[in-house]
């Protein structure tokens, strides 16, 4: 069952053709995001905010262990994060993910009725969280995100999105105007993102140098396996997409997709 699910999850990957990819024009901004520096105090705060029962990644480093040893782990992790950022090298263990299949609806015998959620290294998630904060601040401070963006924005949510939409809808109705609404849903959007095209989009938002190098290495040579009832499939290469459940993707690179 684990092998069947893993084969289905990896079967949707996008295979990019060799050769150049379309480039994106640079967006106007007053500053560029070239480097991110991590501080022990910030890393410790993020460790203490972890949920003790969070599932670990393949490295089996648990959140509870990190919380209980926050004073000792924060300086060590800060050194690792800064070294990784300066060199643009992401540890191999951070590129591996245990995929948990989450049942959605329909027959349970069909792999297509399960959503893959990636469990990655918790230390890597901590570094991603710090990078997420820096990327979001860069995008907001340089007005690179439209006001219509509500997902994963501070002080915004699905509720604020619906309220704003409802206000516009009722205003049109009050004026006797017809309103047409088109809904779009991209199948397997998280899994099909082409890496090289994503990196071009990141560069267009003036994210470059050390940050860009780190993101490029973070996307490269990833591996995943599906774990079901304690049994794991074989490791397979991740050719496209980003880990579902990733802190960095869900609240940082999401805006650039």
Short mmCIF file of C-alpha atoms in Angstrom, two decimals:
data_model
loop_
_atom_site.label_atom_id
_atom_site.label_comp_id
_atom_site.label_asym_id
_atom_site.label_seq_id
_atom_site.Cartn_x
_atom_site.Cartn_y
_atom_site.Cartn_z
CA UNK A 1 0.00 0.00 0.00
CA UNK A 2 2.83 2.41 0.85
CA UNK A 3 4.56 1.68 -2.47
CA UNK A 4 1.30 2.13 -4.42
CA UNK A 5 0.62 5.47 -2.78
CA UNK A 6 4.20 6.67 -3.24
CA UNK A 7 4.12 5.69 -6.91
CA UNK A 8 0.94 7.73 -7.38
CA UNK A 9 2.25 10.75 -5.46
CA UNK A 10 5.48 10.86 -7.49
CA UNK A 11 3.70 10.16 -10.78
CA UNK A 12 2.30 13.69 -10.96
CA UNK A 13 5.67 15.45 -10.94
CA UNK A 14 6.50 17.89 -13.74
CA UNK A 15 9.53 16.96 -15.81
CA UNK A 16 11.13 20.14 -17.09
CA UNK A 17 12.58 19.99 -20.59
CA UNK A 18 16.27 20.89 -20.90
CA UNK A 19 17.12 24.32 -22.20
CA UNK A 20 16.27 27.87 -21.19
CA UNK A 21 13.07 28.71 -19.34
CA UNK A 22 11.02 31.92 -19.64
CA UNK A 23 12.36 34.79 -17.58
CA UNK A 24 10.29 37.22 -15.54
CA UNK A 25 10.84 40.98 -15.58
CA UNK A 26 12.17 42.40 -12.32
CA UNK A 27 9.51 44.05 -10.18
CA UNK A 28 10.28 47.53 -8.85
CA UNK A 29 11.39 47.60 -5.22
CA UNK A 30 13.51 49.83 -3.01
CA UNK A 31 15.54 46.99 -1.51
CA UNK A 32 16.76 43.51 -2.44
CA UNK A 33 16.82 40.46 -0.16
CA UNK A 34 20.39 39.17 -0.45
CA UNK A 35 21.14 37.63 2.94
CA UNK A 36 19.40 36.50 6.12
CA UNK A 37 21.13 36.46 9.52
CA UNK A 38 19.81 34.25 12.30
CA UNK A 39 20.08 35.17 15.99
CA UNK A 40 20.08 32.82 18.97
CA UNK A 41 17.28 34.69 20.76
CA UNK A 42 14.97 34.38 17.74
CA UNK A 43 15.78 30.72 17.21
CA UNK A 44 15.08 29.97 20.88
CA UNK A 45 11.70 31.70 20.65
CA UNK A 46 10.78 29.57 17.66
CA UNK A 47 11.87 26.40 19.45
CA UNK A 48 9.68 27.21 22.45
CA UNK A 49 6.71 27.82 20.13
CA UNK A 50 6.94 24.30 18.71
CA UNK A 51 4.12 21.91 19.49
CA UNK A 52 5.63 19.15 21.66
CA UNK A 53 3.71 16.44 19.80
CA UNK A 54 4.71 17.58 16.31
CA UNK A 55 5.68 14.61 14.16
CA UNK A 56 9.41 14.48 13.38
CA UNK A 57 10.94 13.98 9.95
CA UNK A 58 13.15 11.11 8.80
CA UNK A 59 15.97 12.35 11.10
CA UNK A 60 13.71 11.54 14.10
CA UNK A 61 14.66 14.79 15.86
CA UNK A 62 11.58 15.46 17.99
CA UNK A 63 10.10 18.81 18.94
CA UNK A 64 9.88 17.73 22.58
CA UNK A 65 13.65 17.11 22.69
CA UNK A 66 14.35 20.54 21.19
CA UNK A 67 12.00 22.27 23.64
CA UNK A 68 13.46 20.50 26.68
CA UNK A 69 16.99 21.46 25.60
CA UNK A 70 16.24 24.87 24.08
CA UNK A 71 19.06 26.67 25.94
CA UNK A 72 21.67 24.32 24.50
CA UNK A 73 20.11 23.72 21.09
CA UNK A 74 19.38 27.35 20.15
CA UNK A 75 23.06 28.46 19.88
CA UNK A 76 24.01 25.27 18.00
CA UNK A 77 21.15 25.56 15.53
CA UNK A 78 21.85 29.26 15.03
CA UNK A 79 25.42 28.43 14.00
CA UNK A 80 24.16 25.74 11.60
CA UNK A 81 21.53 28.06 10.09
CA UNK A 82 24.00 30.87 9.47
CA UNK A 83 26.60 28.49 8.05
CA UNK A 84 24.00 26.97 5.73
CA UNK A 85 22.89 30.42 4.58
CA UNK A 86 26.44 31.67 3.93
CA UNK A 87 27.50 28.56 1.99
CA UNK A 88 24.17 27.97 0.22
CA UNK A 89 24.33 24.30 1.22
CA UNK A 90 21.33 22.51 2.73
CA UNK A 91 22.09 19.32 4.71
CA UNK A 92 20.96 16.17 2.89
CA UNK A 93 18.84 15.09 5.87
CA UNK A 94 16.80 18.26 5.46
CA UNK A 95 15.91 17.30 1.88
CA UNK A 96 14.20 14.05 2.87
CA UNK A 97 10.52 13.76 3.71
CA UNK A 98 8.24 11.10 5.13
CA UNK A 99 4.95 11.50 3.27
CA UNK A 100 1.78 10.81 5.25
CA UNK A 101 -1.30 10.07 3.11
CA UNK A 102 -4.35 11.95 4.37
CA UNK A 103 -7.70 10.53 3.24
CA UNK A 104 -9.98 13.09 1.56
CA UNK A 105 -13.15 11.46 0.21
CA UNK A 106 -14.40 8.70 -2.05
CA UNK A 107 -13.27 5.10 -2.08
CA UNK A 108 -10.31 4.42 0.17
CA UNK A 109 -8.93 1.95 -2.38
CA UNK A 110 -8.04 4.75 -4.81
CA UNK A 111 -4.65 6.49 -4.28
CA UNK A 112 -6.11 9.62 -5.88
CA UNK A 113 -8.34 10.11 -2.86
CA UNK A 114 -5.40 10.77 -0.55
CA UNK A 115 -3.50 14.02 -0.06
CA UNK A 116 0.26 13.78 0.61
CA UNK A 117 1.60 15.74 3.57
CA UNK A 118 5.39 15.85 3.94
CA UNK A 119 7.02 15.50 7.35
CA UNK A 120 10.47 17.04 7.14
CA UNK A 121 13.25 17.74 9.63
CA UNK A 122 12.06 19.98 12.48
CA UNK A 123 15.38 21.89 12.66
CA UNK A 124 14.96 22.65 8.96
CA UNK A 125 11.42 23.82 9.62
CA UNK A 126 12.81 26.23 12.21
CA UNK A 127 15.22 27.71 9.67
CA UNK A 128 12.41 27.89 7.11
CA UNK A 129 10.32 29.81 9.62
CA UNK A 130 13.03 32.44 10.00
CA UNK A 131 13.40 32.69 6.24
CA UNK A 132 9.63 32.93 5.84
CA UNK A 133 9.57 35.96 8.15
CA UNK A 134 12.34 37.69 6.18
CA UNK A 135 10.77 36.94 2.78
CA UNK A 136 7.30 38.11 3.82
CA UNK A 137 8.74 41.31 5.32
CA UNK A 138 10.65 41.95 2.07
CA UNK A 139 7.53 41.44 -0.05
CA UNK A 140 5.31 43.57 2.18
CA UNK A 141 7.79 46.40 2.72
CA UNK A 142 8.36 46.72 -1.02
CA UNK A 143 4.66 46.45 -1.92
CA UNK A 144 5.26 43.27 -3.92
CA UNK A 145 2.03 41.69 -2.65
CA UNK A 146 -1.34 42.99 -3.74
CA UNK A 147 -3.95 44.00 -1.19
CA UNK A 148 -6.20 41.31 -2.61
CA UNK A 149 -3.87 38.64 -1.19
CA UNK A 150 -5.44 37.21 1.97
CA UNK A 151 -3.91 33.73 2.23
CA UNK A 152 -1.12 33.44 4.81
CA UNK A 153 -1.08 37.19 5.42
CA UNK A 154 -0.83 38.71 8.89
CA UNK A 155 -4.21 39.89 10.21
CA UNK A 156 -5.90 38.36 7.16
CA UNK A 157 -7.64 35.04 6.64
CA UNK A 158 -10.30 33.20 4.68
CA UNK A 159 -12.85 35.17 6.72
CA UNK A 160 -11.48 38.59 5.69
CA UNK A 161 -11.35 37.38 2.09
CA UNK A 162 -14.99 36.31 2.16
CA UNK A 163 -16.11 39.53 3.86
CA UNK A 164 -14.32 41.68 1.28
CA UNK A 165 -15.76 39.62 -1.57
CA UNK A 166 -19.26 39.79 -0.07
CA UNK A 167 -18.99 43.57 0.27
CA UNK A 168 -18.09 43.97 -3.41
CA UNK A 169 -20.78 41.50 -4.45
CA UNK A 170 -23.58 43.21 -2.52
CA UNK A 171 -22.44 46.64 -3.76
CA UNK A 172 -22.83 45.45 -7.35
CA UNK A 173 -26.20 43.90 -6.57
CA UNK A 174 -27.43 47.14 -4.96
CA UNK A 175 -26.59 48.95 -8.20
CA UNK A 176 -28.61 46.43 -10.20
CA UNK A 177 -25.55 45.01 -11.94
CA UNK A 178 -25.03 41.38 -12.85
CA UNK A 179 -22.05 39.57 -11.34
CA UNK A 180 -20.27 36.57 -12.83
CA UNK A 181 -17.92 34.52 -10.64
CA UNK A 182 -15.32 32.09 -11.97
CA UNK A 183 -13.72 29.57 -9.60
CA UNK A 184 -10.43 27.89 -10.46
CA UNK A 185 -8.81 24.89 -8.80
CA UNK A 186 -5.40 23.73 -9.97
CA UNK A 187 -4.94 19.98 -9.57
CA UNK A 188 -1.79 18.94 -7.68
CA UNK A 189 -0.55 22.55 -7.72
CA UNK A 190 1.94 21.99 -4.89
CA UNK A 191 3.47 18.95 -6.59
CA UNK A 192 3.73 20.29 -10.13
CA UNK A 193 5.61 23.56 -9.56
CA UNK A 194 8.63 23.48 -11.93
CA UNK A 195 11.73 24.31 -9.90
CA UNK A 196 13.60 26.40 -12.47
CA UNK A 197 10.53 28.47 -13.28
CA UNK A 198 9.88 29.02 -9.60
CA UNK A 199 13.44 30.27 -9.11
CA UNK A 200 12.96 32.72 -11.99
CA UNK A 201 9.83 34.01 -10.27
CA UNK A 202 11.76 34.38 -7.01
CA UNK A 203 14.49 36.40 -8.76
CA UNK A 204 11.84 38.67 -10.27
CA UNK A 205 10.87 39.65 -6.71
CA UNK A 206 14.45 40.79 -6.06
CA UNK A 207 15.40 37.83 -3.88
CA UNK A 208 18.95 36.96 -4.86
CA UNK A 209 22.55 36.08 -3.91
CA UNK A 210 22.81 33.97 -0.75
CA UNK A 211 19.07 33.64 -0.20
CA UNK A 212 18.48 32.56 -3.79
CA UNK A 213 21.40 30.10 -3.66
CA UNK A 214 19.99 28.55 -0.49
CA UNK A 215 16.51 28.20 -1.98
CA UNK A 216 17.94 26.63 -5.12
CA UNK A 217 19.83 24.02 -3.10
CA UNK A 218 16.76 23.47 -0.86
CA UNK A 219 14.72 22.54 -3.94
CA UNK A 220 17.39 20.34 -5.53
CA UNK A 221 17.92 16.60 -5.02
CA UNK A 222 14.97 16.11 -2.68
CA UNK A 223 13.74 12.63 -1.82
CA UNK A 224 10.54 11.28 -0.32
CA UNK A 225 8.99 8.05 0.82
CA UNK A 226 5.44 7.25 1.88
CA UNK A 227 4.97 5.88 5.40
CA UNK A 228 1.76 4.01 6.17
CA UNK A 229 1.02 2.14 9.40
CA UNK A 230 4.71 2.17 10.30
CA UNK A 231 5.81 0.72 6.95
CA UNK A 232 7.83 2.86 4.54
CA UNK A 233 8.11 2.69 0.77
CA UNK A 234 11.39 2.99 -1.10
CA UNK A 235 12.95 6.43 -1.48
CA UNK A 236 12.09 8.26 -4.72
CA UNK A 237 13.41 11.47 -6.26
CA UNK A 238 11.27 14.62 -6.08
CA UNK A 239 11.42 16.14 -9.57
CA UNK A 240 9.16 19.14 -9.03
CA UNK A 241 6.99 20.86 -6.46
CA UNK A 242 7.62 21.73 -2.86
CA UNK A 243 6.83 19.79 0.32
CA UNK A 244 3.20 20.14 1.34
CA UNK A 245 3.27 21.22 4.95
CA UNK A 246 6.55 23.09 4.52
CA UNK A 247 6.70 26.28 6.59
CA UNK A 248 8.67 28.11 3.91
CA UNK A 249 6.35 27.16 1.06
CA UNK A 250 3.04 27.66 2.84
CA UNK A 251 3.74 31.21 3.98
CA UNK A 252 6.64 32.47 1.88
CA UNK A 253 7.14 31.01 -1.60
CA UNK A 254 3.35 30.65 -1.87
CA UNK A 255 3.11 34.30 -2.89
CA UNK A 256 5.60 33.81 -5.72
CA UNK A 257 3.98 30.77 -7.32
#
